[in-house]
Short mmCIF file of C-alpha atoms and ligand atoms in Angstrom, two decimals:
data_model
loop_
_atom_site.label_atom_id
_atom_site.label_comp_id
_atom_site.label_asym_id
_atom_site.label_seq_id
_atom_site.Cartn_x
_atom_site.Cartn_y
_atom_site.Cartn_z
CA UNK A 1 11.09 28.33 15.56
CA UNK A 2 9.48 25.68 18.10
CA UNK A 3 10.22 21.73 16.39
CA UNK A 4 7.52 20.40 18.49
CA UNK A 5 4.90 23.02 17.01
CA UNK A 6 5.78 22.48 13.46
CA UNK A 7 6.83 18.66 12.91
CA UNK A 8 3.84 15.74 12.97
CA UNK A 9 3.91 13.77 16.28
CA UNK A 10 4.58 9.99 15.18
CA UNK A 11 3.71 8.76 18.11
CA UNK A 12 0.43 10.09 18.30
CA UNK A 13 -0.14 9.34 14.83
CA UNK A 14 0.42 5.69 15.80
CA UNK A 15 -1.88 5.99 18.56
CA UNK A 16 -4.81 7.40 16.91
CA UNK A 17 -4.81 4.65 13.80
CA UNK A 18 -4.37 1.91 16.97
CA UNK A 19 -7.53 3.71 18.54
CA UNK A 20 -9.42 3.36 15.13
CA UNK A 21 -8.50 -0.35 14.94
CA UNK A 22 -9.81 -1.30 18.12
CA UNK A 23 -13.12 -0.28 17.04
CA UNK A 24 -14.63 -3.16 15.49
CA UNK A 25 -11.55 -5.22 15.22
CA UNK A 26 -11.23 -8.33 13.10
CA UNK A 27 -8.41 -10.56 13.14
CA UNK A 28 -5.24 -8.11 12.27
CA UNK A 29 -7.60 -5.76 10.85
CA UNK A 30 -11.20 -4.51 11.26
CA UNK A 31 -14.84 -5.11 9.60
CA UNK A 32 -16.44 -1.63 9.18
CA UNK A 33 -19.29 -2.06 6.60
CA UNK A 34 -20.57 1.87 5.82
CA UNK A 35 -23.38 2.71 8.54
CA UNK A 36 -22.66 0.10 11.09
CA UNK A 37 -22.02 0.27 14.82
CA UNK A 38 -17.89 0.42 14.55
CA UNK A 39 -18.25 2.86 11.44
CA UNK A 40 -20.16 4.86 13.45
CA UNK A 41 -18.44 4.38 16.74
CA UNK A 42 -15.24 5.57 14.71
CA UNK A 43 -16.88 9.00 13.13
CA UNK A 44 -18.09 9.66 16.90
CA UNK A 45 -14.67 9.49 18.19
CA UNK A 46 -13.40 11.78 14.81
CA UNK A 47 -15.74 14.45 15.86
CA UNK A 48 -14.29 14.68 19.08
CA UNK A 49 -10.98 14.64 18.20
CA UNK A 50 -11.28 17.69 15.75
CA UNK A 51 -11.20 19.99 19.18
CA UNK A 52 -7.55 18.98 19.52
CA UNK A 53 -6.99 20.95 16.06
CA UNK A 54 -9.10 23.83 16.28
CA UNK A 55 -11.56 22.62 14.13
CA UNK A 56 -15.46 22.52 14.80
CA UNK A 57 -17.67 19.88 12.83
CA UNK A 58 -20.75 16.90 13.27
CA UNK A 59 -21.72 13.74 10.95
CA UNK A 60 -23.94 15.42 8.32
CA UNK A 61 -27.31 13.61 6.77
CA UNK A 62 -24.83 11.55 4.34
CA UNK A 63 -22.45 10.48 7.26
CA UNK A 64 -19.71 12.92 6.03
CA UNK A 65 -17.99 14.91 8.78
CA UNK A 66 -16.21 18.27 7.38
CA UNK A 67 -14.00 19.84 10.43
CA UNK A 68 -13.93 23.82 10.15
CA UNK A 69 -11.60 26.08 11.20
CA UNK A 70 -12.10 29.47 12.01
CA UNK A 71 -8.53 30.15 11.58
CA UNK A 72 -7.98 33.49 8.92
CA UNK A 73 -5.54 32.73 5.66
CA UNK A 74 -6.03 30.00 2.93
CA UNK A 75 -7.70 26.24 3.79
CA UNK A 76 -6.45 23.15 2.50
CA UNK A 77 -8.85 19.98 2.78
CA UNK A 78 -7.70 17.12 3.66
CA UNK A 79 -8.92 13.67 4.35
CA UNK A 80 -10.10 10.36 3.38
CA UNK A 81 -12.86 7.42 4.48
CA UNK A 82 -13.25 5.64 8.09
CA UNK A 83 -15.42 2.19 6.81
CA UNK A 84 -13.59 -0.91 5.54
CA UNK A 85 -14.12 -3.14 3.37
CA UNK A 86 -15.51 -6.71 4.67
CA UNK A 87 -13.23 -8.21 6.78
CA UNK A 88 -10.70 -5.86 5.73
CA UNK A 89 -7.45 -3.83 6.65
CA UNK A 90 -6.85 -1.17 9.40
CA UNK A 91 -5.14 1.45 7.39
CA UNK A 92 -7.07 1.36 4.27
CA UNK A 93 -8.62 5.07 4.84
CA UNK A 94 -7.97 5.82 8.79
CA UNK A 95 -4.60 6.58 7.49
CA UNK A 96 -5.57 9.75 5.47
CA UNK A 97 -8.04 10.77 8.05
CA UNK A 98 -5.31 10.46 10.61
CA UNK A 99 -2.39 11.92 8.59
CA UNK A 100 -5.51 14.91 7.92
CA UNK A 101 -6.12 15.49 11.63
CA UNK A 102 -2.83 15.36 12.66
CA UNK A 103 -1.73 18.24 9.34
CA UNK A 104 -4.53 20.30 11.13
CA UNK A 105 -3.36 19.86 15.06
CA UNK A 106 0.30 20.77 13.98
CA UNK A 107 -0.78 23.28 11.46
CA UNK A 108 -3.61 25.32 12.85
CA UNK A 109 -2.21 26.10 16.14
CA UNK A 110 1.01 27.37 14.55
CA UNK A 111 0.87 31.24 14.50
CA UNK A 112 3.67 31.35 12.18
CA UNK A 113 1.75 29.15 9.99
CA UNK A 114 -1.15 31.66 7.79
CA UNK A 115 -4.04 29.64 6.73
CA UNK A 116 -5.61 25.95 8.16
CA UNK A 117 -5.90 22.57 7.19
CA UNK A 118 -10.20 21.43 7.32
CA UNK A 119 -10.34 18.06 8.17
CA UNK A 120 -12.94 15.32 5.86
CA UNK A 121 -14.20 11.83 6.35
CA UNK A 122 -15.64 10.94 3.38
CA UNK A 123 -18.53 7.84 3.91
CA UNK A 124 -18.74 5.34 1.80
CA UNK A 125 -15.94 5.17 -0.57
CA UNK A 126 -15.57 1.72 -0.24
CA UNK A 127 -18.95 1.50 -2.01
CA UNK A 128 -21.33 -0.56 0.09
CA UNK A 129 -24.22 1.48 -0.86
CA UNK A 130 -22.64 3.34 -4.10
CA UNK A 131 -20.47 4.27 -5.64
CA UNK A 132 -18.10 7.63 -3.92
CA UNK A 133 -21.67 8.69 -2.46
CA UNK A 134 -20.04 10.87 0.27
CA UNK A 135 -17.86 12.50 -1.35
CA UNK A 136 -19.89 12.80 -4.99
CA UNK A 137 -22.74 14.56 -2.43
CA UNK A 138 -19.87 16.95 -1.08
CA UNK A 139 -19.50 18.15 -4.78
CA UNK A 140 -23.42 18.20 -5.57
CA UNK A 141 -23.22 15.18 -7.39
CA UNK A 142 -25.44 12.87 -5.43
CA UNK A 143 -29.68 13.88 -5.34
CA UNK A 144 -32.16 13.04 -2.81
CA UNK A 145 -33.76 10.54 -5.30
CA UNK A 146 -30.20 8.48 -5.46
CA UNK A 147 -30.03 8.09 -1.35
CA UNK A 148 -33.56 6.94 -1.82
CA UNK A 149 -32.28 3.99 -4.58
CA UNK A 150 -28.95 2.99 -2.58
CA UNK A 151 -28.85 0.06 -0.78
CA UNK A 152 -26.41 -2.08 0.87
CA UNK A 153 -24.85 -4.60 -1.75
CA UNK A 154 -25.17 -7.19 1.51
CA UNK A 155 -27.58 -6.89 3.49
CA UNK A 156 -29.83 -4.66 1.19
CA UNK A 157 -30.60 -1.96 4.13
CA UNK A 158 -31.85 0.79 2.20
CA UNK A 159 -29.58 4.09 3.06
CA UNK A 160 -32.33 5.73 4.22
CA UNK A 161 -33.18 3.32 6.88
CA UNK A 162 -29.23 3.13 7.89
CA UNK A 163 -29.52 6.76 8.19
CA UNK A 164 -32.38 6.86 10.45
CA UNK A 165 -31.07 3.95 12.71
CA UNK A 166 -28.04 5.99 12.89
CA UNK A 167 -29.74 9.12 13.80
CA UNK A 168 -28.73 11.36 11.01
CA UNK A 169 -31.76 11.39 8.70
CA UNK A 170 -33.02 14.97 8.28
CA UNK A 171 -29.50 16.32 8.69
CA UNK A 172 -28.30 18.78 5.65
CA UNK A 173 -26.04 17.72 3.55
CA UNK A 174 -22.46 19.48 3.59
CA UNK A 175 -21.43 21.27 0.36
CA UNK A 176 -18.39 21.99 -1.09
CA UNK A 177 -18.10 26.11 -0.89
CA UNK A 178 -16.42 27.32 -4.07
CA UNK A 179 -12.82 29.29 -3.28
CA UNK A 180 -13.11 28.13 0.20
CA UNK A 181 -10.52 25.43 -0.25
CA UNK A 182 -7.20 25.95 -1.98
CA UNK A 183 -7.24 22.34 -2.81
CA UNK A 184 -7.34 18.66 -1.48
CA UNK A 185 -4.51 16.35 0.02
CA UNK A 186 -5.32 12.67 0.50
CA UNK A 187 -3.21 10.24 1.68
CA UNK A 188 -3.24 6.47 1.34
CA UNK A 189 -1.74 2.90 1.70
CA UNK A 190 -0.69 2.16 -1.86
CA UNK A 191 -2.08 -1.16 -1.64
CA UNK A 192 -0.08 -2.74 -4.71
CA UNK A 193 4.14 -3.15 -4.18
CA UNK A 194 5.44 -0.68 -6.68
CA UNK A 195 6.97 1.56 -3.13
CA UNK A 196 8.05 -1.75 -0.95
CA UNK A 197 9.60 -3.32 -4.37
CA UNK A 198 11.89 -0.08 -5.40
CA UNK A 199 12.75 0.26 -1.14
CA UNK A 200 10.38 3.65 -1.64
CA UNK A 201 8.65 5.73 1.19
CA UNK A 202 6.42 8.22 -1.01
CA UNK A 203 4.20 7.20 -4.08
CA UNK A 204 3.44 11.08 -5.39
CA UNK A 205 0.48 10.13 -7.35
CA UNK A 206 0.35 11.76 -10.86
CA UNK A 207 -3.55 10.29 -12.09
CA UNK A 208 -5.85 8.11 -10.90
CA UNK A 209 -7.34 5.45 -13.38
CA UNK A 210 -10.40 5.87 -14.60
CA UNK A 211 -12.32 2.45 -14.49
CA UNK A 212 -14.82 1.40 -17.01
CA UNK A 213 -17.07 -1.70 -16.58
CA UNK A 214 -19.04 -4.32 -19.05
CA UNK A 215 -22.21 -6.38 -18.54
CA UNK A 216 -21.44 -8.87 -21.63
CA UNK A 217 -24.29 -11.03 -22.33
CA UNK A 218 -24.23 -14.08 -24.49
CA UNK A 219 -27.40 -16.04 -26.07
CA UNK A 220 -27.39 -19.53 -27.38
CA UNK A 221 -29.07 -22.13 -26.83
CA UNK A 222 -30.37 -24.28 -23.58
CA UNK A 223 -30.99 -28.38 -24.22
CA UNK A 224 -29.87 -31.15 -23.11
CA UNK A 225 -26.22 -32.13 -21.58
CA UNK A 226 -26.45 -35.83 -22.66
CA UNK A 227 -28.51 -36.29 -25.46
CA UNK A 228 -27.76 -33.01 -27.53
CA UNK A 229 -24.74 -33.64 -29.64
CA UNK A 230 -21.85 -31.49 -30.07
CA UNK A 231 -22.17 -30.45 -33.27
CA UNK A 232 -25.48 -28.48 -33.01
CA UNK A 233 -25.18 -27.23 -29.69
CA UNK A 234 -25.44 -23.33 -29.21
CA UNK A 235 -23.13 -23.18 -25.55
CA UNK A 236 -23.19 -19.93 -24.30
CA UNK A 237 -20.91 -21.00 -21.48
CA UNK A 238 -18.28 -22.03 -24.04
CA UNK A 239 -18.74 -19.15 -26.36
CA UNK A 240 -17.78 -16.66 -22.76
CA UNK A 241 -15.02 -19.09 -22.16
CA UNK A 242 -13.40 -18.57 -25.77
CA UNK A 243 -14.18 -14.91 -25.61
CA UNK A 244 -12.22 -14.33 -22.32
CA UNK A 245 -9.41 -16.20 -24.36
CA UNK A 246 -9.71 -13.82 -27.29
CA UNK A 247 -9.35 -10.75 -24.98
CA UNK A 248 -6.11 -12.27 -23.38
CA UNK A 249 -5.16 -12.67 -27.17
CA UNK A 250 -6.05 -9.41 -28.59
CA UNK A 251 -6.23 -6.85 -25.86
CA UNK A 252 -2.31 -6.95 -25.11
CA UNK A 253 -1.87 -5.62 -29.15
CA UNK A 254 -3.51 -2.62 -28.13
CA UNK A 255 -3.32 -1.59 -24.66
CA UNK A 256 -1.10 1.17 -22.84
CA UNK A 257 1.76 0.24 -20.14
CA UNK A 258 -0.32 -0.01 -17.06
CA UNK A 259 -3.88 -0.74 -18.73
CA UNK A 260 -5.63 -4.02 -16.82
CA UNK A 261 -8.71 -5.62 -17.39
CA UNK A 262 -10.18 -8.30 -15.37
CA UNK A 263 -13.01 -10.41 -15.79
CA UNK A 264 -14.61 -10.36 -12.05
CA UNK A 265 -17.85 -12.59 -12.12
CA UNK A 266 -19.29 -15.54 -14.87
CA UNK A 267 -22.90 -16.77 -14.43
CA UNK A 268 -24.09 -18.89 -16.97
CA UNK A 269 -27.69 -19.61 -17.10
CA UNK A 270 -29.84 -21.92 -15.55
CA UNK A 271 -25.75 -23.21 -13.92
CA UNK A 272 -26.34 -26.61 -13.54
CA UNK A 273 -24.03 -29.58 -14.92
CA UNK A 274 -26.60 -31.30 -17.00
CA UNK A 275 -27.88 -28.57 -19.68
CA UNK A 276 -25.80 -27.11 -21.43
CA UNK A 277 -25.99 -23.15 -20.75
CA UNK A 278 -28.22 -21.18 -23.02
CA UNK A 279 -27.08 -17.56 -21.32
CA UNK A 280 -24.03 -16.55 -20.20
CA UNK A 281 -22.70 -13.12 -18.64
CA UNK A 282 -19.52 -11.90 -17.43
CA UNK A 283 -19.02 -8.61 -15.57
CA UNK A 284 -15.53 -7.13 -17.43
CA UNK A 285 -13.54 -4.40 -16.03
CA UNK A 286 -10.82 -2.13 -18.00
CA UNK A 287 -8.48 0.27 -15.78
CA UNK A 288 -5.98 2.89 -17.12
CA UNK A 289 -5.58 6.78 -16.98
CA UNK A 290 -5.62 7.30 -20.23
CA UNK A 291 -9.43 7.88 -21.34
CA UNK A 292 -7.95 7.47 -25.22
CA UNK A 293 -6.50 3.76 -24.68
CA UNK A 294 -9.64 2.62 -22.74
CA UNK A 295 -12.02 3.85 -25.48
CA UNK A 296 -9.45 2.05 -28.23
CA UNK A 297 -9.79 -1.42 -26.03
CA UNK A 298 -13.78 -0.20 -26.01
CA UNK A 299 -13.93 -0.51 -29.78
CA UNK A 300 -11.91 -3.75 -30.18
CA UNK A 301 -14.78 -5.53 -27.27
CA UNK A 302 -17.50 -4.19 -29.66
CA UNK A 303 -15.74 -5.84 -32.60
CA UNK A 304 -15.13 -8.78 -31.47
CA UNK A 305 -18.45 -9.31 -30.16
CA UNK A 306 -19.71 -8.12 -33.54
CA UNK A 307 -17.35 -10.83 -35.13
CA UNK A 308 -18.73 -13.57 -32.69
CA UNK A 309 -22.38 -12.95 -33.20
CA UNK A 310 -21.44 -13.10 -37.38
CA UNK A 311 -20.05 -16.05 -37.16
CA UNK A 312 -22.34 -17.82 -34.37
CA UNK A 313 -23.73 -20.35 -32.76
CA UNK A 314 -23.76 -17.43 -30.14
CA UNK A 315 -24.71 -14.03 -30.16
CA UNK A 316 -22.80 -11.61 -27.66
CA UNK A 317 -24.02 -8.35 -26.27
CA UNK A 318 -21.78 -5.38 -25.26
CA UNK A 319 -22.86 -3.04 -22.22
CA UNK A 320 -21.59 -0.45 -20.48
CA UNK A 321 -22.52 -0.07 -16.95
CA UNK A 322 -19.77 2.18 -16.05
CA UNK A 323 -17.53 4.75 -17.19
CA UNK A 324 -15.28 6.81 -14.27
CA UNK A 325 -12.97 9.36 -16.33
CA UNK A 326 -9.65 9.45 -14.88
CA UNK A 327 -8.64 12.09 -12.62
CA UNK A 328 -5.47 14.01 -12.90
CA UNK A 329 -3.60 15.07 -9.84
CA UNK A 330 -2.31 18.83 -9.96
CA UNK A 331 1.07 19.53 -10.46
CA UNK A 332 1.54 22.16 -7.76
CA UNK A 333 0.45 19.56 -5.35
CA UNK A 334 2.65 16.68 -7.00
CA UNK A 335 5.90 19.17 -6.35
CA UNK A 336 4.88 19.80 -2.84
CA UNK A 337 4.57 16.27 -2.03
CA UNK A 338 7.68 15.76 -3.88
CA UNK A 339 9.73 18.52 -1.74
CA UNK A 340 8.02 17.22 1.09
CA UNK A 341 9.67 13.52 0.44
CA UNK A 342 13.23 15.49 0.08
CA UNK A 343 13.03 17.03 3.24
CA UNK A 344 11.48 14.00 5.29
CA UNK A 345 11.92 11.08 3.09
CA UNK A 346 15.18 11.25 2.24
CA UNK A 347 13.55 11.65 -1.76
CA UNK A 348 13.01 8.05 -1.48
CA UNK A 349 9.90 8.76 -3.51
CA UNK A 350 8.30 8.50 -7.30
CA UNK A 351 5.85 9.66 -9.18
CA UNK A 352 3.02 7.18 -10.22
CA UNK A 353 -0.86 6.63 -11.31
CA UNK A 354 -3.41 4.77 -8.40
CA UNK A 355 -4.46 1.73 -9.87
CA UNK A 356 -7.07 2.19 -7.19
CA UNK A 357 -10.15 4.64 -7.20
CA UNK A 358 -9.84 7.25 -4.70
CA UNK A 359 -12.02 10.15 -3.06
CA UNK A 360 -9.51 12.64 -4.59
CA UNK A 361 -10.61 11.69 -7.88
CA UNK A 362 -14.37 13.24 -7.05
CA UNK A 363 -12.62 16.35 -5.06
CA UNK A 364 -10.35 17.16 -8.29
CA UNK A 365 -13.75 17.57 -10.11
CA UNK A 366 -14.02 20.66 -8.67
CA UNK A 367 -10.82 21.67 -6.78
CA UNK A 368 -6.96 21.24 -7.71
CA UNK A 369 -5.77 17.64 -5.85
CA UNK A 370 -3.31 15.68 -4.73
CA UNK A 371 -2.56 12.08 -3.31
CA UNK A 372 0.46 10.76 -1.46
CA UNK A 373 0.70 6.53 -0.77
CA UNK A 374 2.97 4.93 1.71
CA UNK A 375 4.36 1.36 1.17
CA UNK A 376 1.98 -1.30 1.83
CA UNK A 377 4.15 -4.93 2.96
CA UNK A 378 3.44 -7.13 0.26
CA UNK A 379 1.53 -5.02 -1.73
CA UNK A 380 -1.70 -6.61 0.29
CA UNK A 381 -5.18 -4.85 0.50
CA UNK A 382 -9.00 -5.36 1.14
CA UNK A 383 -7.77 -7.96 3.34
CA UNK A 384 -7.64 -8.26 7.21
CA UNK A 385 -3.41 -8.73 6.94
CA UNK A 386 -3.14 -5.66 5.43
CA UNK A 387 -0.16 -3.67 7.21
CA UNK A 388 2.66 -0.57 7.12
CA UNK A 389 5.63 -0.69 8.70
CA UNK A 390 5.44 1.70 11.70
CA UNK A 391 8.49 3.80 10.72
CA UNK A 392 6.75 4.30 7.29
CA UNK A 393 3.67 5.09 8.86
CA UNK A 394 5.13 8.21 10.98
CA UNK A 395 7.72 9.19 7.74
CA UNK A 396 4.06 9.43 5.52
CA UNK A 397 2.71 11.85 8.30
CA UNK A 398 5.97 14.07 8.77
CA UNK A 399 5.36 14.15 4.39
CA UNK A 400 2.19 15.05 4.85
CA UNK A 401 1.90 17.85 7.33
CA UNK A 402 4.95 18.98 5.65
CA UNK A 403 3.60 18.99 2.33
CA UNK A 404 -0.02 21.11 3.94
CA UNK A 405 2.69 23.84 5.02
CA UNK A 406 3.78 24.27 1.58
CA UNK A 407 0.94 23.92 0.48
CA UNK A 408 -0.90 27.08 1.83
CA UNK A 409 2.49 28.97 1.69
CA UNK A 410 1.45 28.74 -2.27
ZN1 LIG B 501 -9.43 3.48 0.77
#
């Protein structure tokens, strides 16, 4: 058996993610907003790269791009996003897409090999318009009337208007075809430092958290900041304040091993240092994979909200705004990762949730999935330092094609 034809090409690897990062660099990293010039730039140069692996495809009306092969046998899709963040990393999606393409050069030009690896790029994952809307639309998810709603959470460009600029509006839509694909692969930076802290090469992810967010709202009273006194003022501002305190007090009593929660953005209402706030709001987030622990931590919010309004000055409000179930990666794709890591990782490699929200999570809605992560130095994401070492970089792609072959050898 030819090496070369069966074993990913690091260097080229390298090359390709270097290519992708010198399209709308920033700093160390890149600034790729969804639908502008360097996102685009960098799904051109995808769809001329798919060629290389035998696989024809074009940016559909959502900005997807699925690669096709005509190639007989079982297909495994594989992929991940090509936009950043703001001012963000290189790797944080490119890496996937690259790992995908270079599975489906080694992969589909192997005669020995039965079966191809299809090649995705997933827009908008990072959620400047939405929430998943690429790949949600790949698994019928996403109607015309919610491209008509999304905007972009900057600049408020509608999506339709991106998508005309960008010359796809009127394109179709790809959709997923049902027993086309034996499953989905992803890979990913891991962006926390469970893999650089343990000296690991492989995160095999088991789940991906599902993520449930608050609006809480709370009422009191506005007035005066100097001539209202303490006693009979209703603060709303102070009532959040304790209430944040009460989750750090309460929430640990209840929660699983890995649940977090995070309190992401206070306004209080009219915000101005002399009156005294009579609204308040904080946007609340709870992560874990375990749907059963999140509703428990669900309950104890609506309690003690219920026991803050009793009591008073303050009334507080409890709303759910969203509620992503977590996603559980299959198993046959968790041991092919794993014997994948043996034979090219040395088994440096563990099993573990994403703390992070991944395409795979909307793909293993309606196919089996599967995610791999390679170390991330420091542990650092969504930000412009965000880096791999190289040698980790190529070991993740020689895992990853290897895991596609045993993959669609079932
Ligand atoms: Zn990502």
């Amino acid at each position: 058996m030819n090496d070369n034809l069966s074993r990913a090409d690091g260097a080229r690897v390298l090359a390709d993610l270097h290519a992708l990062r010198a399209i709308g660099a920033y700093k160390t990293g890149v600034h790729k907003p969804t639908f502008s010039e360097p996102h685009l730039a960098s799904l051109q140069w995808l769809v001329q790269r798919l060629p290389e692996a035998g696989l024809t495809g074009e940016i559909d009306g959502i900005g997807n791009i699925l690669g096709t092969s005509a190639k007989s046998g079982p297909k495994l899709l594989a992929g991940s996003h090509l936009e950043s963040q703001n001012h963000a990393g290189w790797l944080d999606g490119p890496l996937g897409v690259i790992y995908a393409l270079e599975a489906a050069r080694v992969i589909n030009r192997d005669p020995n090999i039965n079966g191809a690896v299809e090649v995705a790029s997933w827009c908008d994952e990072e959620g400047h318009f939405g929430s998943f809307l690429g790949s949600r639309s790949y698994v019928g998810g996403v109607t015309e009337a919610d491209i008509d709603e999304a905007r972009d959470r900057n600049s408020g460009r509608s999506m339709r208007e991106a998508l005309r600029d960008a010359g796809l509006a009127g394109r179709a839509r790809a959709r997923c075809e049902p027993g086309r694909h034996i499953g989905y692969l992803e890979a990913h930076i891991e962006q926390g430092e469970t893999l650089e802290s343990g000296a690991l090469k492989i995160g095999i992810v088991t789940s991906i958290v599902g993520i449930w967010q608050y609006r809480i709202s709370f009422t009191g009273e506005q007035n005066h900041a100097g001539t209202t006194r303490m006693a009979i003022r209703k603060d709303a501002g102070l009532a959040l304040a304790r209430f944040c305190v009460g989750i750090d007090e309460t929430f640990p009593k209840l929660c699983g091993p890995r649940t977090v929660w995070t309190t992401g953005r206070i306004t209080l209402d009219p915000g101005a240092p002399s009156i005294i706030p009579g609204a308040a709001e904080m946007l609340f987030q709870i992560r874990d994979d375990d749907a059963v622990i999140i509703a428990r931590l669900e309950d104890l919010l609506r309690t003690m909200a219920a026991d803050v309004s009793a009591r008073g000055p303050c009334t507080v409000a409890v709303e759910r705004i969203r509620a992503g179930a977590p996603a559980i990666m299959d198993a046959s794709f968790q041991n092919a990762v794993e014997a994948a890591s043996t034979a090219f990782a040395g088994g440096k490699s563990v099993r573990m949730p994403s703390g992070a929200g991944h395409d795979a999570q909307v793909l293993a809605t309606v196919m089996p999935s599967g995610m791999l992560f390679v170390p991330s130095i420091g542990g650092i994401s969504h930000h412009w330092t965000e880096n791999t070492v190289d040698a980790d970089i190529v070991t993740g792609a020689e895992v990853f094609v290897d895991a596609c072959r045993r993959l669609l050898k079932g």
